Short mmCIF file of C-alpha atoms in Angstrom, two decimals:
data_model
loop_
_atom_site.label_atom_id
_atom_site.label_comp_id
_atom_site.label_asym_id
_atom_site.label_seq_id
_atom_site.Cartn_x
_atom_site.Cartn_y
_atom_site.Cartn_z
CA MET L 1 44.74 22.24 -7.31
CA ASP L 2 46.54 25.47 -6.37
CA LYS L 3 46.83 26.68 -2.78
CA ASN L 4 44.18 29.42 -3.12
CA ASN L 5 41.50 26.96 -4.31
CA ASN L 6 42.48 24.49 -1.62
CA ASP L 7 42.09 27.21 1.03
CA ILE L 8 38.63 28.05 -0.33
CA LEU L 9 37.60 24.40 -0.01
CA LEU L 10 38.94 24.13 3.55
CA ARG L 11 37.21 27.34 4.66
CA THR L 12 33.91 26.28 3.10
CA VAL L 13 34.05 22.82 4.67
CA SER L 14 34.85 24.39 8.04
CA LYS L 15 31.84 26.72 7.82
CA LEU L 16 29.49 23.93 6.76
CA SER L 17 30.71 21.65 9.53
CA LYS L 18 29.54 24.03 12.25
CA LEU L 19 25.95 23.37 13.38
CA SER L 20 23.75 26.39 12.77
CA THR L 21 21.00 27.39 15.19
CA GLN L 22 18.40 26.31 12.62
CA GLU L 23 20.02 22.87 12.30
CA VAL L 24 20.07 22.39 16.06
CA ASN L 25 16.40 23.38 16.33
CA MET L 26 15.39 20.96 13.56
CA MET L 27 17.34 17.94 14.78
CA PRO L 28 16.25 15.42 17.44
CA GLN L 29 17.98 15.93 20.77
CA THR L 30 19.47 12.44 20.67
CA GLU L 31 22.66 11.70 18.75
CA ALA L 32 21.53 8.35 17.33
CA PRO L 33 21.54 7.77 13.54
CA LEU L 34 18.55 9.05 11.61
CA PRO L 35 16.40 6.86 9.31
CA SER L 36 17.97 5.93 5.98
CA ILE L 37 16.00 6.73 2.82
CA THR L 38 17.81 3.90 1.02
CA LYS L 39 17.09 1.32 3.74
CA VAL L 40 13.43 2.34 3.91
CA ALA L 41 13.18 1.77 0.14
CA GLU L 42 14.71 -1.69 0.68
CA ILE L 43 12.01 -2.45 3.25
CA VAL L 44 9.31 -1.70 0.67
CA GLU L 45 11.02 -3.84 -1.97
CA LEU L 46 11.33 -6.75 0.45
CA ALA L 47 7.65 -6.43 1.39
CA LYS L 48 6.77 -6.32 -2.31
CA SER L 49 8.69 -9.57 -2.93
CA ILE L 50 6.84 -11.19 0.00
CA ILE L 51 3.38 -10.00 -1.07
CA PHE L 52 3.85 -10.68 -4.80
CA PRO L 53 6.54 -13.39 -4.64
CA ASP L 54 6.01 -14.77 -8.15
CA TYR L 55 6.16 -11.32 -9.76
CA PHE L 56 9.05 -9.68 -7.91
CA ASN L 57 11.12 -12.76 -7.16
CA LYS L 58 12.00 -15.93 -9.08
CA ARG L 59 8.83 -17.94 -9.56
CA GLN L 60 8.79 -21.11 -7.44
CA PRO L 61 5.97 -23.63 -8.09
CA ASP L 62 7.30 -25.76 -5.22
CA GLU L 63 5.66 -24.50 -2.03
CA THR L 64 8.58 -25.55 0.19
CA ILE L 65 11.09 -23.56 -1.84
CA ARG L 66 8.64 -20.65 -2.07
CA SER L 67 8.24 -20.73 1.71
CA TYR L 68 12.03 -20.76 2.17
CA ASN L 69 12.53 -17.73 -0.09
CA ILE L 70 9.73 -15.79 1.61
CA GLY L 71 11.24 -16.68 4.98
CA VAL L 72 14.66 -15.37 3.95
CA HIS L 73 13.13 -12.09 2.78
CA MET L 74 11.02 -11.89 5.92
CA GLY L 75 14.09 -12.21 8.13
CA GLU L 76 15.84 -9.39 6.28
CA LEU L 77 12.66 -7.28 6.34
CA VAL L 78 12.34 -7.60 10.13
CA ARG L 79 16.02 -6.78 10.68
CA LEU L 80 15.83 -3.61 8.59
CA LEU L 81 12.43 -2.64 9.96
CA ILE L 82 13.52 -2.83 13.61
CA LYS L 83 16.58 -0.70 12.94
CA GLN L 84 14.75 1.97 10.91
CA ILE L 85 11.82 2.15 13.33
CA ALA L 86 14.30 2.58 16.19
CA HIS L 87 15.98 5.44 14.34
CA GLY L 88 12.58 7.00 13.55
CA LEU L 89 11.43 6.88 17.18
CA GLN L 90 13.71 9.86 17.86
CA PHE L 91 10.97 11.97 16.28
CA CYS L 92 8.25 10.60 18.57
CA GLU L 93 6.82 13.43 20.69
CA ASP L 94 4.99 11.09 23.11
CA CYS L 95 7.80 8.65 23.84
CA GLU L 96 9.39 10.18 26.95
CA THR L 97 9.21 6.82 28.72
CA ILE L 98 11.30 5.21 25.95
CA SER L 99 14.72 6.68 26.63
CA THR L 100 17.46 4.05 26.76
CA ARG L 101 18.81 2.30 23.67
CA GLN L 102 17.50 -1.00 25.00
CA GLN L 103 13.99 0.42 25.46
CA VAL L 104 14.01 1.98 21.99
CA TYR L 105 14.98 -1.27 20.28
CA ALA L 106 12.50 -3.28 22.37
CA GLU L 107 9.72 -0.92 21.27
CA ALA L 108 10.93 -1.05 17.65
CA GLU L 109 10.89 -4.86 17.73
CA ARG L 110 7.38 -4.89 19.19
CA ILE L 111 6.13 -2.58 16.43
CA ALA L 112 7.95 -4.54 13.70
CA MET L 113 6.38 -7.83 14.79
CA ASN L 114 2.92 -6.24 14.94
CA PHE L 115 3.49 -5.05 11.37
CA VAL L 116 4.61 -8.52 10.25
CA GLU L 117 1.41 -10.04 11.64
CA GLU L 118 -0.56 -7.66 9.43
CA LEU L 119 1.23 -8.64 6.19
CA PRO L 120 -1.35 -11.33 5.22
CA GLU L 121 -4.13 -8.72 5.47
CA ILE L 122 -2.06 -6.16 3.54
CA LYS L 123 -1.54 -8.81 0.85
CA ARG L 124 -5.25 -9.65 0.72
CA ILE L 125 -6.36 -6.05 0.30
CA LEU L 126 -3.64 -5.28 -2.28
CA TYR L 127 -4.95 -8.08 -4.47
CA THR L 128 -8.39 -6.44 -4.34
CA ASP L 129 -6.76 -3.24 -5.62
CA VAL L 130 -5.22 -5.18 -8.51
CA GLU L 131 -8.59 -6.74 -9.30
CA ALA L 132 -10.31 -3.35 -9.21
CA MET L 133 -7.78 -1.85 -11.60
CA PHE L 134 -8.08 -4.80 -13.98
CA ASN L 135 -11.89 -4.60 -13.95
CA ASN L 136 -11.89 -0.83 -14.49
CA ASP L 137 -9.53 -0.73 -17.47
CA PRO L 138 -10.42 -2.44 -20.78
CA ALA L 139 -6.83 -1.78 -21.89
CA ALA L 140 -5.56 -4.25 -19.28
CA PRO L 141 -5.16 -7.63 -21.04
CA ASN L 142 -4.21 -9.58 -17.89
CA TYR L 143 -3.42 -9.23 -14.19
CA GLY L 144 0.31 -9.51 -14.83
CA GLU L 145 0.37 -6.29 -16.83
CA VAL L 146 -1.50 -4.50 -14.04
CA ILE L 147 0.93 -5.72 -11.36
CA PHE L 148 4.07 -5.06 -13.39
CA CYS L 149 3.15 -1.83 -15.13
CA TYR L 150 0.38 0.17 -13.48
CA PRO L 151 1.58 3.01 -11.23
CA VAL L 152 -1.42 2.60 -8.94
CA VAL L 153 -0.17 -0.85 -7.87
CA ASP L 154 3.25 0.47 -6.90
CA THR L 155 1.59 3.41 -5.16
CA MET L 156 -0.82 1.23 -3.22
CA ILE L 157 1.95 -1.15 -2.12
CA HIS L 158 3.74 1.86 -0.64
CA TYR L 159 0.54 3.31 0.80
CA ARG L 160 -0.75 0.08 2.39
CA ILE L 161 2.62 -0.52 4.07
CA ALA L 162 2.92 3.10 5.18
CA HIS L 163 -0.67 3.23 6.45
CA LYS L 164 -0.12 0.22 8.71
CA LEU L 165 3.08 1.75 10.11
CA HIS L 166 1.17 5.00 10.61
CA GLN L 167 -1.51 3.10 12.55
CA LEU L 168 1.27 1.64 14.70
CA ASN L 169 2.38 5.23 15.51
CA VAL L 170 5.74 4.99 13.76
CA PRO L 171 7.11 8.53 13.18
CA VAL L 172 8.58 9.73 9.86
CA LEU L 173 8.92 6.34 8.10
CA PRO L 174 5.33 6.27 6.73
CA ARG L 175 5.81 9.67 5.07
CA ILE L 176 9.16 8.62 3.63
CA ILE L 177 7.48 5.57 2.09
CA THR L 178 4.52 7.39 0.53
CA GLU L 179 6.73 10.20 -0.74
CA GLN L 180 8.93 7.63 -2.48
CA ALA L 181 5.83 6.47 -4.37
CA HIS L 182 4.85 10.10 -5.01
CA SER L 183 8.24 10.77 -6.59
CA LYS L 184 7.93 7.74 -8.86
CA THR L 185 4.28 7.90 -9.89
CA GLY L 186 3.04 11.44 -9.29
CA ILE L 187 0.33 10.06 -6.95
CA ASP L 188 0.39 11.75 -3.54
CA ILE L 189 -1.38 9.80 -0.77
CA HIS L 190 -0.85 10.69 2.86
CA PRO L 191 -0.29 7.53 4.97
CA GLY L 192 -2.97 8.69 7.41
CA ALA L 193 -5.74 8.49 4.79
CA GLN L 194 -8.15 5.57 5.21
CA ILE L 195 -8.78 3.69 1.95
CA GLY L 196 -11.06 0.68 1.62
CA GLU L 197 -10.91 -2.40 -0.60
CA TYR L 198 -11.01 -2.57 -4.42
CA PHE L 199 -9.49 0.88 -4.87
CA ALA L 200 -8.47 1.97 -8.36
CA ILE L 201 -6.70 5.00 -9.81
CA ASP L 202 -6.62 5.17 -13.60
CA HIS L 203 -3.49 6.84 -15.03
CA GLY L 204 -2.94 8.52 -11.67
CA THR L 205 -0.61 11.44 -12.30
CA GLY L 206 -1.51 14.41 -10.12
CA VAL L 207 -3.86 12.61 -7.73
CA VAL L 208 -3.73 14.04 -4.18
CA ILE L 209 -5.37 12.37 -1.17
CA GLY L 210 -5.12 14.22 2.13
CA GLU L 211 -4.33 12.89 5.61
CA THR L 212 -7.86 12.74 7.04
CA CYS L 213 -9.61 11.40 3.94
CA ILE L 214 -11.89 8.40 4.42
CA ILE L 215 -12.49 6.40 1.24
CA GLY L 216 -14.87 3.44 1.09
CA ASP L 217 -14.82 0.28 -1.01
CA HIS L 218 -14.96 0.07 -4.81
CA VAL L 219 -13.91 3.70 -5.38
CA THR L 220 -12.25 4.78 -8.63
CA LEU L 221 -10.33 8.01 -9.19
CA TYR L 222 -8.89 9.37 -12.42
CA GLN L 223 -5.81 11.51 -12.99
CA GLY L 224 -5.57 14.93 -11.40
CA VAL L 225 -8.21 14.34 -8.71
CA THR L 226 -7.69 16.26 -5.47
CA LEU L 227 -9.29 15.16 -2.22
CA GLY L 228 -8.09 18.10 -0.18
CA ALA L 229 -8.82 20.60 2.57
CA LYS L 230 -10.71 23.82 1.94
CA SER L 231 -9.61 25.68 5.07
CA PHE L 232 -7.69 25.18 8.31
CA LYS L 233 -8.56 25.66 11.98
CA TYR L 234 -6.27 27.30 14.53
CA ASP L 235 -6.06 27.28 18.32
CA GLU L 236 -6.04 30.39 20.52
CA ASN L 237 -2.28 30.74 19.98
CA GLY L 238 -2.56 30.69 16.20
CA ASN L 239 -1.24 27.14 15.84
CA MET L 240 -2.77 25.06 13.08
CA LEU L 241 -4.95 22.20 14.39
CA ASN L 242 -4.72 18.73 12.92
CA VAL L 243 -8.47 18.00 12.75
CA PRO L 244 -10.55 16.13 10.12
CA ARG L 245 -10.55 18.44 7.09
CA HIS L 246 -10.64 16.18 4.03
CA PRO L 247 -13.56 14.51 2.24
CA ILE L 248 -15.37 11.28 3.04
CA ILE L 249 -15.93 9.24 -0.13
CA GLU L 250 -18.49 6.48 0.34
CA ASP L 251 -18.63 3.11 -1.47
CA HIS L 252 -18.94 2.73 -5.25
CA VAL L 253 -18.00 6.33 -6.13
CA THR L 254 -16.23 7.36 -9.33
CA VAL L 255 -14.42 10.70 -9.56
CA TYR L 256 -13.27 11.79 -13.02
CA SER L 257 -10.13 13.68 -13.98
CA ASN L 258 -9.12 16.99 -12.41
CA ALA L 259 -12.09 17.18 -10.04
CA SER L 260 -11.33 18.93 -6.74
CA ILE L 261 -13.33 17.76 -3.73
CA LEU L 262 -12.47 19.95 -0.77
CA GLY L 263 -13.29 20.09 2.92
CA ARG L 264 -14.92 17.69 5.38
CA ILE L 265 -17.82 16.85 3.11
CA THR L 266 -19.38 13.51 2.19
CA ILE L 267 -19.78 12.16 -1.34
CA GLY L 268 -22.65 9.70 -1.08
CA HIS L 269 -22.35 6.10 -2.26
CA HIS L 270 -22.87 5.19 -5.92
CA SER L 271 -22.23 8.78 -7.04
CA VAL L 272 -20.30 9.97 -10.08
CA ILE L 273 -18.35 13.24 -9.98
CA GLY L 274 -17.52 14.59 -13.42
CA GLY L 275 -14.21 16.04 -14.53
CA ASN L 276 -12.93 19.57 -13.84
CA ILE L 277 -15.44 20.23 -11.04
CA TRP L 278 -14.96 22.05 -7.74
CA VAL L 279 -17.07 20.35 -5.02
CA THR L 280 -17.31 21.88 -1.52
CA ASN L 281 -20.72 20.64 -0.35
CA ASP L 282 -22.14 17.23 0.53
CA VAL L 283 -23.35 15.12 -2.37
CA ALA L 284 -26.31 12.78 -1.86
CA PRO L 285 -26.05 9.06 -2.73
CA TYR L 286 -26.65 8.11 -6.38
CA SER L 287 -25.85 11.66 -7.56
CA ARG L 288 -24.39 12.62 -10.95
CA ILE L 289 -22.45 15.87 -10.71
CA GLN L 290 -21.14 17.40 -13.91
CA GLN L 291 -20.09 20.69 -15.46
CA SER L 292 -22.54 23.17 -16.86
CA LYS L 293 -22.90 22.91 -20.61
CA ALA L 294 -19.89 24.35 -22.39
CA VAL L 295 -20.40 27.71 -24.13
CA ASP L 296 -19.01 27.88 -27.66
CA SER L 297 -18.14 31.52 -28.45
CA SER L 298 -16.92 32.24 -31.95
CA PHE L 299 -14.95 35.34 -32.91
CA GLN L 300 -14.96 37.26 -36.17
CA GLY L 301 -12.79 39.90 -37.73
CA GLY L 302 -9.80 39.12 -35.52
CA LEU L 303 -11.72 39.86 -32.32
CA GLY L 304 -11.08 37.59 -29.35
CA ILE L 305 -10.17 37.46 -25.72
#
């Protein structure tokens, strides 16, 4: 490389090395390491191998060996989780009392162990999601194909883990986890959403579920469904308020492809929402909401729209 090009590189590196005002404003005030996207992904993979040990680890019919393998993965999971939670706590706005490194890691360990205690319940509810998907799709020949191949399973593993961390008030990490699933599957679920048992998403691409959504049991969504906000509320200073603004979907509801259900409305239990519909008002239980009859307009003599 000639001297001129080398000088360009050195000047550019020098400029980029200086912290801009925007960078300073967007960074935590502490100088500790930030969460690692790669390590957070490892946490999810370890949890997946613990929850579905025969599918995402070598199958072990012997319970003692199975227990040993799960224990090894659990130890690694806890180690990574404590470290990444500690790094994420820098973004906590209500953690003024947690200031020293020792306090941060003690709090991270407390949260990590609370999460570990919830793993059996996360496992139980994830298996209901697998069952729901299997029961809703005649193309599924067995549970193994659902677990290995269906994007909803991968999405719900990420979501169920992220939701529990969100409930434990862990900053940043839950969003990293759900956005990793979003990138892979095209299904966008905020970790703050509340989703019940036996939840199924068929195909899935383009599904969006907002932060304050409440979804009951035995709910099925199809591709392109949006459970979103219709409008936002602001305080007297013009700051956006984080208030409930997404739909409540009661038990045994099916929502077909590309339907948009917007605002803090309630879709009553045992209802069916047809495809390509915009819903902004409450729907009574046992309702069937569908499009108006399509109008077939023919054109003659080259006339058209």
